[in-house]
Coordinates of C-alpha atoms in Angstrom, one line a residue:
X1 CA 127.5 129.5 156.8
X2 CA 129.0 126.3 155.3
X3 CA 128.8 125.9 151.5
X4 CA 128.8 123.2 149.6
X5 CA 129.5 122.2 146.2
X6 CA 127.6 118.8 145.3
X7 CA 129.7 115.8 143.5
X8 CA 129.5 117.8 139.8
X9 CA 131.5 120.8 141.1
X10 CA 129.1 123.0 139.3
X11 CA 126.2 123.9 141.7
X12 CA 126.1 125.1 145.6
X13 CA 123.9 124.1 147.5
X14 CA 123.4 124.3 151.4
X15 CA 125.9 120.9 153.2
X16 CA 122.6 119.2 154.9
X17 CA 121.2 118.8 151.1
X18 CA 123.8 117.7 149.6
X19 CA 125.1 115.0 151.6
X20 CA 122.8 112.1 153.4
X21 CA 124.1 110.4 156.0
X22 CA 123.1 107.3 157.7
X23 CA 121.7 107.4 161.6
X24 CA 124.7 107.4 164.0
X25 CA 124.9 103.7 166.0
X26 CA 126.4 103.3 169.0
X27 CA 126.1 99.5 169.9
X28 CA 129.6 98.1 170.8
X29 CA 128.9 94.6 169.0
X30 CA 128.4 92.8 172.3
X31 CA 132.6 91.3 171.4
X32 CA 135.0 90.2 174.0
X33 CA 136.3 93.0 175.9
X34 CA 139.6 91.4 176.2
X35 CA 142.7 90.9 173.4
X36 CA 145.7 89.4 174.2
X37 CA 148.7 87.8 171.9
X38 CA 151.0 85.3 171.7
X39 CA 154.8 85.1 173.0
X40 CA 156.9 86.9 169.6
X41 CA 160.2 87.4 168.7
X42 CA 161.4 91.0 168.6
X43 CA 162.3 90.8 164.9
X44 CA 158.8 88.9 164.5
X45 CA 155.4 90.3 163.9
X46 CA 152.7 89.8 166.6
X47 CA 149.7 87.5 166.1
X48 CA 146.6 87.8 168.2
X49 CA 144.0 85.6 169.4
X50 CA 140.5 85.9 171.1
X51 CA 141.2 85.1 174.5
X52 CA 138.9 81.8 175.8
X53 CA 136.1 82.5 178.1
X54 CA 138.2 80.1 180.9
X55 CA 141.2 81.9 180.5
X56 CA 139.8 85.5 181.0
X57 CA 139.0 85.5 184.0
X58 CA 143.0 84.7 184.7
X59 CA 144.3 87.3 182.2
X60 CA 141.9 89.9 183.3
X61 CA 142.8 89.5 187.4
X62 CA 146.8 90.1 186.0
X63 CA 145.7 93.3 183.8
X64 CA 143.5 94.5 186.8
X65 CA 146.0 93.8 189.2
X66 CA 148.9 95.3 186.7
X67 CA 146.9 98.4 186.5
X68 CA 145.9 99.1 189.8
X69 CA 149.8 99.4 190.6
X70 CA 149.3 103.3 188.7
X71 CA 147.9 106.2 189.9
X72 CA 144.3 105.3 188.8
X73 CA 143.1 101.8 189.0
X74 CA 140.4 101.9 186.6
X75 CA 142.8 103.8 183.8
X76 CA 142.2 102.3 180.3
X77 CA 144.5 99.5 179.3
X78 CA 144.1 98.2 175.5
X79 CA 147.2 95.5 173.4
X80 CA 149.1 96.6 170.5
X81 CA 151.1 94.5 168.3
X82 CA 154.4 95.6 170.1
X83 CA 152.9 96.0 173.6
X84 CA 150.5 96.9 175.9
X85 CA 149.5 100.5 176.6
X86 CA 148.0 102.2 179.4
X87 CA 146.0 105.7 178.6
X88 CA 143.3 108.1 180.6
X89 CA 139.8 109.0 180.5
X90 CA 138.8 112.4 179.9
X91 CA 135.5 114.2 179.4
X92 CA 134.0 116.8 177.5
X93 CA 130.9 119.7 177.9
X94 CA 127.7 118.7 177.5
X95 CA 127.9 115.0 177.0
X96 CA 128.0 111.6 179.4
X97 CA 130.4 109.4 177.2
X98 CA 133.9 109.3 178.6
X99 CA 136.9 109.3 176.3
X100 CA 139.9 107.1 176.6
X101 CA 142.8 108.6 175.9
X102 CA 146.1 107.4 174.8
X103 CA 148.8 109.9 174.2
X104 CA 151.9 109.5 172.7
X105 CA 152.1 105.5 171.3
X106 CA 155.0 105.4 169.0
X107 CA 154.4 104.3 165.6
X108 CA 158.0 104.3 164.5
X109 CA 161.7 104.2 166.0
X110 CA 163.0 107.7 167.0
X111 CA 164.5 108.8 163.7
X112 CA 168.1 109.2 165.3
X113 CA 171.7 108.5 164.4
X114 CA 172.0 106.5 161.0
X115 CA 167.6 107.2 160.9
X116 CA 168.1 110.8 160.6
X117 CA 167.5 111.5 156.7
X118 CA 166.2 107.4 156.5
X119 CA 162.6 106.1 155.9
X120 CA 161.2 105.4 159.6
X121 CA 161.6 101.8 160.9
X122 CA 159.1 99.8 163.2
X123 CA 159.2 100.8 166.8
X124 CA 160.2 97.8 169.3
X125 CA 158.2 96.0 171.2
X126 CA 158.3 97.0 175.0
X127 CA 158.1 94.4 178.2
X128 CA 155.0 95.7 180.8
X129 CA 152.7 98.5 180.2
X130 CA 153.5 101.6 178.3
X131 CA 152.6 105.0 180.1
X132 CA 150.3 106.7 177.7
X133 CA 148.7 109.5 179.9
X134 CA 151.8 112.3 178.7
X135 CA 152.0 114.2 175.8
X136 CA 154.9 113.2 173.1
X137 CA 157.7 115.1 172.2
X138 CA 157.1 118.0 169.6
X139 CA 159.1 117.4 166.3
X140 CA 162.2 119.6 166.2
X141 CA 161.1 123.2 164.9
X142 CA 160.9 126.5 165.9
X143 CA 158.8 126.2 168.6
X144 CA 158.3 129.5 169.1
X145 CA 156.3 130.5 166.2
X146 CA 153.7 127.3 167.5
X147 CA 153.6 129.2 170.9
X148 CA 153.3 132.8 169.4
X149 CA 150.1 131.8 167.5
X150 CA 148.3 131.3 170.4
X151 CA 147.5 134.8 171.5
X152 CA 146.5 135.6 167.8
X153 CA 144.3 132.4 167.5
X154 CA 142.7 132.7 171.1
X155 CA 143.9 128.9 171.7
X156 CA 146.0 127.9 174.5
X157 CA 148.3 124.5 175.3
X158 CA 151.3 123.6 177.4
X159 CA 154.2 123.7 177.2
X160 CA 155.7 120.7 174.9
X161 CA 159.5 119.8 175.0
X162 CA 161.2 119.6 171.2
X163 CA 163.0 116.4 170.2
X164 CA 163.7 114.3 167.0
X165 CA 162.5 111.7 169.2
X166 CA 158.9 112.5 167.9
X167 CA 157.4 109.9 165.8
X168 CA 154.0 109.5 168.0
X169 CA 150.2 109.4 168.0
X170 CA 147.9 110.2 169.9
X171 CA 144.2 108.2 170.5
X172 CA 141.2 109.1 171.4
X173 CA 138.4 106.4 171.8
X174 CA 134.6 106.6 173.0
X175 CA 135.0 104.8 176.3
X176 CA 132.8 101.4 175.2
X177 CA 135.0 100.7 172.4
X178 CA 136.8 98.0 172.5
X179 CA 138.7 94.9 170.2
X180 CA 135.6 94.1 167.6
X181 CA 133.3 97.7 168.0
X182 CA 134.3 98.6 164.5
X183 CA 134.2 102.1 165.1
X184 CA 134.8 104.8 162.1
X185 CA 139.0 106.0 162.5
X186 CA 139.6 109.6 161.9
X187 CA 143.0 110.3 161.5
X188 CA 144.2 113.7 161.2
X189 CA 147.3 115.2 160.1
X190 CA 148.6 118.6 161.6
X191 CA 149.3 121.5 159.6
X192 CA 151.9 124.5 160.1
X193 CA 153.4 124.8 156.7
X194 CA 155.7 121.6 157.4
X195 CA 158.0 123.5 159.9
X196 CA 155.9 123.5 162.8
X197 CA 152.9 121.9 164.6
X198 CA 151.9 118.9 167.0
X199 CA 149.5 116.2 167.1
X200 CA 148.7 117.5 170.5
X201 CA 147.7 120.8 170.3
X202 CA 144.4 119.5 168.6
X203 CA 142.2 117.2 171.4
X204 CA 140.2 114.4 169.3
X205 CA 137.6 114.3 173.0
X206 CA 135.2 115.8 171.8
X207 CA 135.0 114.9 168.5
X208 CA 135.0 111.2 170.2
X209 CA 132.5 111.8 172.1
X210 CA 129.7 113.1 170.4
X211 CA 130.1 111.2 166.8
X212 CA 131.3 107.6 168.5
X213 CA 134.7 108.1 166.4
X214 CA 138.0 106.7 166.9
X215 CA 140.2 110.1 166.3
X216 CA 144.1 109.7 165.8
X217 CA 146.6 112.3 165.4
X218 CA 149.7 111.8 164.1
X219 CA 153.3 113.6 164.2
X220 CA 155.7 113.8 161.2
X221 CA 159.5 114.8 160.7
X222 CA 158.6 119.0 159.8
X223 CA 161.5 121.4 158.0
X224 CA 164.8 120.0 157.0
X225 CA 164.3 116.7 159.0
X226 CA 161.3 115.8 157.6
X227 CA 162.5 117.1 153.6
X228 CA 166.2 116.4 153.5
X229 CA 167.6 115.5 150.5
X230 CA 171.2 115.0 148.4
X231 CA 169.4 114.8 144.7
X232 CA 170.3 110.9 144.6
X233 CA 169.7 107.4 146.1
X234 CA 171.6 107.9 149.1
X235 CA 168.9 110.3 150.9
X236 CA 165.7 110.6 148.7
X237 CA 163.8 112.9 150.9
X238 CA 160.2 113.4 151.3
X239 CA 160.8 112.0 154.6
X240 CA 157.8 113.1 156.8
X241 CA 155.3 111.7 154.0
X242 CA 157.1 108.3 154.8
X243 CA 156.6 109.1 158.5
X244 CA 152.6 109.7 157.6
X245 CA 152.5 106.1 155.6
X246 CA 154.0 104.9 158.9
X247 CA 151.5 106.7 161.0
X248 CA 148.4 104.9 158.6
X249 CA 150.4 101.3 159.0
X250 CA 150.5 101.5 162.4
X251 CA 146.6 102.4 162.5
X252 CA 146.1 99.4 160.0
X253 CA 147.2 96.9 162.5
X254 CA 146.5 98.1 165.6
X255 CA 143.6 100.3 166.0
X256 CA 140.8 97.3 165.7
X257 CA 142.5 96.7 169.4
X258 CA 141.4 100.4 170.3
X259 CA 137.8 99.7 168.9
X260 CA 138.4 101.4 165.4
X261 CA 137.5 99.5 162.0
X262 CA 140.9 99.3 160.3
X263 CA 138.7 99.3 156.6
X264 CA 137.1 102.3 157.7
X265 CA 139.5 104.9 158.2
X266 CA 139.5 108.7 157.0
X267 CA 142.5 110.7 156.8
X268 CA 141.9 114.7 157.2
X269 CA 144.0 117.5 157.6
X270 CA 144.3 121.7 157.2
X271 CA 146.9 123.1 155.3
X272 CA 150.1 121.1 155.1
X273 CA 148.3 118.7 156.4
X274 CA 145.9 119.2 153.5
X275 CA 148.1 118.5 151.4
X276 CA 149.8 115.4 152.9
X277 CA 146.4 113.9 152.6
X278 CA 146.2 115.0 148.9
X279 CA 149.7 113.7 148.4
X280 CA 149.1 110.2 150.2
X281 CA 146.1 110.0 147.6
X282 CA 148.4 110.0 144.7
X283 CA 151.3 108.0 146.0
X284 CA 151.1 104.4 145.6
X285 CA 152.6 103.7 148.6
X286 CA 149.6 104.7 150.9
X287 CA 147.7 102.8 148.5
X288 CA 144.7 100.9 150.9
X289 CA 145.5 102.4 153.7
X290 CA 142.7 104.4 154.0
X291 CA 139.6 105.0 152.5
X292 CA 138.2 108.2 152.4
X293 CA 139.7 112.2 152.8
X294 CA 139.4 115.4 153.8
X295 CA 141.2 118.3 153.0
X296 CA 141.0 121.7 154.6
X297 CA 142.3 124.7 152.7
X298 CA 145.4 122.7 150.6
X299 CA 145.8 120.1 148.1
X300 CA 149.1 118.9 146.6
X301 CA 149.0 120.7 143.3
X302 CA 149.4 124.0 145.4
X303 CA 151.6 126.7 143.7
X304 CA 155.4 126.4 144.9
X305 CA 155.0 123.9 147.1
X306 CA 158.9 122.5 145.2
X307 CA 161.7 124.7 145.5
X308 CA 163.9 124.8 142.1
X309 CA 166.7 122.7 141.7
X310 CA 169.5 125.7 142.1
X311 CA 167.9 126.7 145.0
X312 CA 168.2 123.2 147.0
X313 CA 171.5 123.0 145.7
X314 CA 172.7 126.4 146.5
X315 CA 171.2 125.5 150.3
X316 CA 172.7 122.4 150.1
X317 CA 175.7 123.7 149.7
X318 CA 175.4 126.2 152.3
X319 CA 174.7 123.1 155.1
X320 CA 177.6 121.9 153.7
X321 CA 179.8 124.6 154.8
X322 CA 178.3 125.5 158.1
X323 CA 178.6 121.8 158.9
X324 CA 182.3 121.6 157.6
X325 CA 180.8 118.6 155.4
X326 CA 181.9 118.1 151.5
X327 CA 178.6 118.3 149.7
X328 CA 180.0 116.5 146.7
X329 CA 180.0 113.2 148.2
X330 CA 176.4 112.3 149.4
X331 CA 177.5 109.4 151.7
X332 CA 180.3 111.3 153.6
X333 CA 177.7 115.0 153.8
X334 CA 175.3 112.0 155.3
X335 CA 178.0 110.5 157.8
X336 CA 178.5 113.7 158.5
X337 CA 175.5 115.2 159.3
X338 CA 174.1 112.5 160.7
X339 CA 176.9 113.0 163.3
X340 CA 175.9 116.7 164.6
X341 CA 173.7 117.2 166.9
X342 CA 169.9 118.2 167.1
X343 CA 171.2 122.0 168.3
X344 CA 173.1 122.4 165.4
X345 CA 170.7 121.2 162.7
X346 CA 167.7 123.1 164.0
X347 CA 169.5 126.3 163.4
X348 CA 170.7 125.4 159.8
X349 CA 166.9 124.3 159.6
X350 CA 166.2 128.3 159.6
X351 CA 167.8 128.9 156.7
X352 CA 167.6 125.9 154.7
X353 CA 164.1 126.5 153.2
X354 CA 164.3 124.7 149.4
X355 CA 164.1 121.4 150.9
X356 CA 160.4 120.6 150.2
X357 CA 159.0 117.6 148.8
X358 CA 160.7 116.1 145.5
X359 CA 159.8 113.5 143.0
X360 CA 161.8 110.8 144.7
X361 CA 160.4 107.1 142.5
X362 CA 158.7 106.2 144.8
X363 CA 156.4 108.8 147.2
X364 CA 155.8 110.4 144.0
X365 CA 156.7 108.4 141.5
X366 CA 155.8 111.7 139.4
X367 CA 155.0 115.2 139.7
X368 CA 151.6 115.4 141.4
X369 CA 150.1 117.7 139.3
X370 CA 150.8 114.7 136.5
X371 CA 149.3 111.7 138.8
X372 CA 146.3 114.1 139.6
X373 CA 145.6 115.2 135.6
X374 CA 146.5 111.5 134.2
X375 CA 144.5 109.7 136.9
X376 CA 147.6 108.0 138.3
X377 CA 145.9 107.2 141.0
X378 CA 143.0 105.3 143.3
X379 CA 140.1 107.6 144.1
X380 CA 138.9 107.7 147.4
X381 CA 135.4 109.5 148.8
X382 CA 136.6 112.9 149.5
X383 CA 135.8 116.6 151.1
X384 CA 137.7 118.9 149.9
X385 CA 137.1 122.6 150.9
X386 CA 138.3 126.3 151.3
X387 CA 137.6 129.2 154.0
X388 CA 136.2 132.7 152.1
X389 CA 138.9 134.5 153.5
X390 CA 142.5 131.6 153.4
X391 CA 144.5 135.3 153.0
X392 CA 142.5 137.5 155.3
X393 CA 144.9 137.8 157.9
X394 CA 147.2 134.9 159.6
X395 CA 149.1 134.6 156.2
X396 CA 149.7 138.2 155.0
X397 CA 150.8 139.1 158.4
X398 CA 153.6 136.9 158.3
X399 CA 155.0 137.5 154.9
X400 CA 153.6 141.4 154.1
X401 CA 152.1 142.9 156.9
X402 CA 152.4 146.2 155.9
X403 CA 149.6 145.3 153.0
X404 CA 147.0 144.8 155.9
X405 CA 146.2 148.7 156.6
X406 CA 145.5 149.3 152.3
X407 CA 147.4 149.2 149.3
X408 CA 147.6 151.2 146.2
X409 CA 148.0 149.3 142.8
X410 CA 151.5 149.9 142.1
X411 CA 152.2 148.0 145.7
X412 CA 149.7 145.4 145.0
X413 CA 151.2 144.7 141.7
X414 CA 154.6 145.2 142.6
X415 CA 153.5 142.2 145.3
X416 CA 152.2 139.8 142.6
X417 CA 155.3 139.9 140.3
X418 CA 157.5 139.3 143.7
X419 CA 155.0 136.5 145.4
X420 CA 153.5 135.1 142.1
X421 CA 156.8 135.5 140.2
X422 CA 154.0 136.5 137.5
X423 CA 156.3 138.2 134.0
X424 CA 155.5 142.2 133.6
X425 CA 154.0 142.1 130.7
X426 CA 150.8 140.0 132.2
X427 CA 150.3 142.0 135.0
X428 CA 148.1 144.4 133.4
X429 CA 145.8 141.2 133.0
X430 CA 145.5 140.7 136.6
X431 CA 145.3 144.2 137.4
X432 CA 142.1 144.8 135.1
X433 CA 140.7 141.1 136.4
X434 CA 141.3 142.1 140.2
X435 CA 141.5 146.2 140.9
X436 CA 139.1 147.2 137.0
X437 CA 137.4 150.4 139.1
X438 CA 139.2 149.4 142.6
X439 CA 140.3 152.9 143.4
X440 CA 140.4 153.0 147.7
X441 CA 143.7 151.7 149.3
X442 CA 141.1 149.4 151.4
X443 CA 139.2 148.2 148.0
X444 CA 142.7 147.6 146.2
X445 CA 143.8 145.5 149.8
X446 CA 141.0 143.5 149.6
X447 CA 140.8 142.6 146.1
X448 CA 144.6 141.7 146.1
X449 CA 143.7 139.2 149.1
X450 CA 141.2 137.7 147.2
X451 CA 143.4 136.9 144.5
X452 CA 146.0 135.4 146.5
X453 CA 143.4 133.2 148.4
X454 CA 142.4 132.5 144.6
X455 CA 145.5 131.3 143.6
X456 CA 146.5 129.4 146.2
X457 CA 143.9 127.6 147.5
X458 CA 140.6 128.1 145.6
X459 CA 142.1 127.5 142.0
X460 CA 144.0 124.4 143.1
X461 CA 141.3 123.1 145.1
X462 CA 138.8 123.1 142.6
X463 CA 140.8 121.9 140.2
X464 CA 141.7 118.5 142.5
X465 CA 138.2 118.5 143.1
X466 CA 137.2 117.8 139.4
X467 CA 140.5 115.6 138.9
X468 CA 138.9 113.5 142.0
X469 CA 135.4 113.6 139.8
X470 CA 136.7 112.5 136.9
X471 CA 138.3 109.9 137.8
X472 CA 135.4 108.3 139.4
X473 CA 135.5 109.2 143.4
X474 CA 132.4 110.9 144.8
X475 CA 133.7 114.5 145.6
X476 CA 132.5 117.5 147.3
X477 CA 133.6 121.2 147.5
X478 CA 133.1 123.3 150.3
X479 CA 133.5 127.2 151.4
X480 CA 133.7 128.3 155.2
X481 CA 132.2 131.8 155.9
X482 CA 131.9 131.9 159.7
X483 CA 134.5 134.7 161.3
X484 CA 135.0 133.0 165.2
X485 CA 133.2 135.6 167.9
X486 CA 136.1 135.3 169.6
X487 CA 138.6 136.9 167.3
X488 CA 136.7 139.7 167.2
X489 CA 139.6 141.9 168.9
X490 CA 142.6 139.6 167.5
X491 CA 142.1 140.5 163.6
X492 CA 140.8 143.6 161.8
X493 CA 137.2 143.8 161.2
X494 CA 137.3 143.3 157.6
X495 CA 138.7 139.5 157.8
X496 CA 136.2 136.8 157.2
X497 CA 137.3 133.2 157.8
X498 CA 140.5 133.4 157.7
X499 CA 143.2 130.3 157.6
X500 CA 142.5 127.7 160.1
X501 CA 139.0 129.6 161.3
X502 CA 137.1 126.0 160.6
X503 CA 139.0 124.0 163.2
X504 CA 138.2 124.7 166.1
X505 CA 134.7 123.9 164.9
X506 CA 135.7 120.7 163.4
X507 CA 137.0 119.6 166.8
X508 CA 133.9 120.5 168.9
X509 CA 136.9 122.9 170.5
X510 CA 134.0 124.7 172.2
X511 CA 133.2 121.4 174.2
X512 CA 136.6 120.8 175.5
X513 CA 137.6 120.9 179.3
X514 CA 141.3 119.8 179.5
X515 CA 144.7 121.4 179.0
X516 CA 144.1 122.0 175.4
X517 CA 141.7 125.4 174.6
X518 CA 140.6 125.5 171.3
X519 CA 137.6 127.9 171.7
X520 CA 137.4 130.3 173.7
X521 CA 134.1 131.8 174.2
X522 CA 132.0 130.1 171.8
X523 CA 128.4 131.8 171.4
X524 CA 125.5 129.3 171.4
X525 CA 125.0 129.8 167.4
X526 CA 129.2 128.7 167.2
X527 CA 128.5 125.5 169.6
X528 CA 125.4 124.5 167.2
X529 CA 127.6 125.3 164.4
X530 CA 130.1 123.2 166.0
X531 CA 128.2 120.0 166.2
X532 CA 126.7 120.0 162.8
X533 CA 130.2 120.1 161.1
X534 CA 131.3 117.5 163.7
X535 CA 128.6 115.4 162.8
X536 CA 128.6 115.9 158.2
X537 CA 132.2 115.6 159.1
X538 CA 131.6 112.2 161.3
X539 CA 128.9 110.9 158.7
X540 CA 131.0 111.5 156.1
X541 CA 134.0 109.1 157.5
X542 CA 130.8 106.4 158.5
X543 CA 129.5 106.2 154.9
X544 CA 131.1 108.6 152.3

């Protein structure tokens, strides 16, 4: 069942009474199919013009003729700004509309050499057509722990190569739009804690397909490449939420070309990726470049999401020394480390975990949890939601497995104080709140998931949620409660919807036919399930 919480965040009521949504249309506008621009400079912008009814017929035999050249003749071909780019169709179960498919269109230059530790600068312009039928590059990271997901998760993809070449997006487009269809844009950020993850292990097809959506997912700079900093001007940090206010400028002016409404677009995202779209509604500098938000299970005011100060500087110190660098002088550590290579810097990147996201001046201007209170910022429409179960499972088996088979009170607690960094003396508070006549290891287990689920994500959620209110958005609160069928032999039988359980619904995953498995085994109750969340989820970007 899907919960929500109506635009007081006080009542619960079922999702289809709380939120009307207009009819879904799917008339392309009856526009010119063709876009073309003018002759540009590389340091200039591109202009574009509607192409003249006698000149189509002259452009449209070159871009016929260009095309047929590939594999397949009749593969999509849409303009940018910078160039033009050639994609694929795909389909999906269980519906007629083809998807175009662009994968991979870079956004920004490959953040190399003097842009490693920089704000991302515009990508350049390319001669011919652009091959946009391959997946991009994965952001550096441990791509093992993406990979060793999948078994648990019951999701499968290929195999990606790993490269701080990785500032890409990928588009997926009903096949009728076109330059002046005005279609809703979904963009969606990937989560994975901000050390790991890929635009392309989520497929927008489907999602494309049955709501007429534009869907676009975006990569961004994860770990110690995307967080850097030195404490000063020389390297501010916060580096992959520039990448994600690159991403949304790159969808501003160039995604009416792809059929998408560039004053229509909704940024979503689960986890980190939650909570990039939280943060991008506090900073200034994604200010109008969207227009409405969802966030699955994180916001920005999420409990040490900052590592103290002597903990970045103890690690900083420590790169320092493994790089041979002197960490006194920002510009020479930079010269310096911007020198190493990709190798060497993944593997400090293991053990460099304080550099998270920092009050730079500009990004945040502030700490969030001051924008969100003092309504330092412009409200947007927004979802913002949490599964019944964000601890169940997938978290506690990374950091404290051993909790998963029971728990007396003196583990649980001991646990809080460590995790929570809660003082001894206010632990007998939690303990009577939490375990007050919990006297089974498996009672006690449960109960201290619940309150970590609390503290994370249900506490800060709600607590965004009413910020959002009271500053004047419309706002709504939802909880998950569907366990997938198909994890039924993956996770114990006590976990409920555990982290990430609502994506694979969210995506239509149980409608996809490509290289990208989502959902395997989907009962006929989950693919119904499914399409009503695609479509409050699709309504919700048409009309708030």
């Amino acid at each position: 069942m899907l919960l929500f919480f109506t635009e007081s965040v006080s009542c619960v009521c079922l999702l289809n009474t709380c939120l009307r949504f207009l009819p879904l249309t799917k008339d392309p506008g009856g526009q010119p199919w063709l876009w073309m621009s003018r002759e540009f400079k590389r340091d200039s912008q591109m202009s574009g013009e509607w192409v003249q009814p006698g000149q189509t017929l002259i452009w449209a035999f070159w871009v016929l003729a260009a095309t047929a050249e590939g594999p397949a003749a009749d593969a999509p071909v849409r303009n940018t700004r910078l160039g033009w780019v050639r994609g694929k169709q795909a389909t999906v179960l269980g519906n007629d509309m083809p998807v175009n498919v662009f994968l991979g269109i870079p956004y920004a230059a490959p953040p190399v050499g003097p842009l490693r530790f920089a704000k991302p600068k515009p990508a350049s312009p390319w001669n011919d057509f652009q091959d946009a039928t391959s997946y991009p590059n994965l952001c550096l990271q441990n791509s093992e722990w993406l990979f060793s997901d999948q078994h648990i998760l019951k999701v499968h993809y290929p195999t990606f190569r790993v490269s701080e070449d990785c500032l890409y997006l990928n588009i997926y487009a009903p096949a009728h739009a076109d330059a002046g269809s005005k279609l809703p844009v979904m963009v969606w950020l990937p989560g994975g804690a901000f050390e790991t993850g890929s635009a392309s292990i989520f497929d927008g097809s489907a999602l494309a397909a049955y709501e007429d959506v534009l869907v676009v997912t975006i990569q961004y700079r994860l770990g110690m490449f995307g967080f850097f900093n030195t404490g000063d001007k020389h390297a501010l940090g916060n580096w992959a939420f520039m990448d994600q206010v690159a991403a949304l400028t790159w969808v501003q002016e160039n995604i009416e070309f792809f059929g998408g409404d560039p004053h229509c677009v909704t940024i979503f995202g689960e986890s980190a990726g939650a909570i990039s779209v939280s943060s991008l509604i506090l900073s200034p500098m994604a200010k109008g470049l969207f227009h409405k938000a969802i966030m699955e299970s994180g916001v920005a005011i999420m409990p040490y999401l900052k590592a103290p100060n002597d903990e970045r500087n103890e690690d900083l110190q420590m790169v320092a020394n493994i790089c041979g660098c002197n960490a006194s002088d920002s510009v020479a550590l930079l010269q310096c480390l911007r020198a190493k290579s990709s190798k060497e810097l993944l593997s400090i990147n293991q053990r460099a975990k304080s550099f998270t996201r920092v009050v730079d001046g500009f990004f945040f201007p502030r700490e969030p949890v001051d924008l969100l209170t003092q309504k330092s910022f412009k409200p947007v429409p927004s979802i913002i939601g949490v599964n019944n179960h964000e601890c169940g499972f997938l978290l506690p088996m990374k950091e404290f497995p051993e909790i998963l088979e029971g728990s007396n009170k003196s583990l649980a607690l001991h646990l809080i104080h460590s995790i929570l960094h809660i003082p001894i003396q206010y632990l007998y508070l939690v303990g009577n709140e939490y375990f007050y006549n919990k006297h089974s290891l498996v009672d006690i287990r449960n109960s201290f998931l619940d309150l970590l689920g609390d503290v994370f994500f249900v506490i800060p959620g709600l607590v965004t949620a009413k910020c959002h209110r009271d500053a004047g958005a419309p706002v709504y609160f939802y909880e998950f409660q569907h366990r997938p069928q198909c994890l039924k032999d993956k996770k114990p039988a006590f976990v409920k919807a555990d982290h990430t359980d609502e994506i694979r619904f969210v995506f239509g995953g149980a409608f996809l036919k490509g290289d990208i498995v989502m959902f395997e085994g989907a009962t006929e109750e989950e693919q119904w399930l499914s399409r009503k969340m695609m479509r409050y989820w699709a309504n919700f970007a048409r009309t708030g």
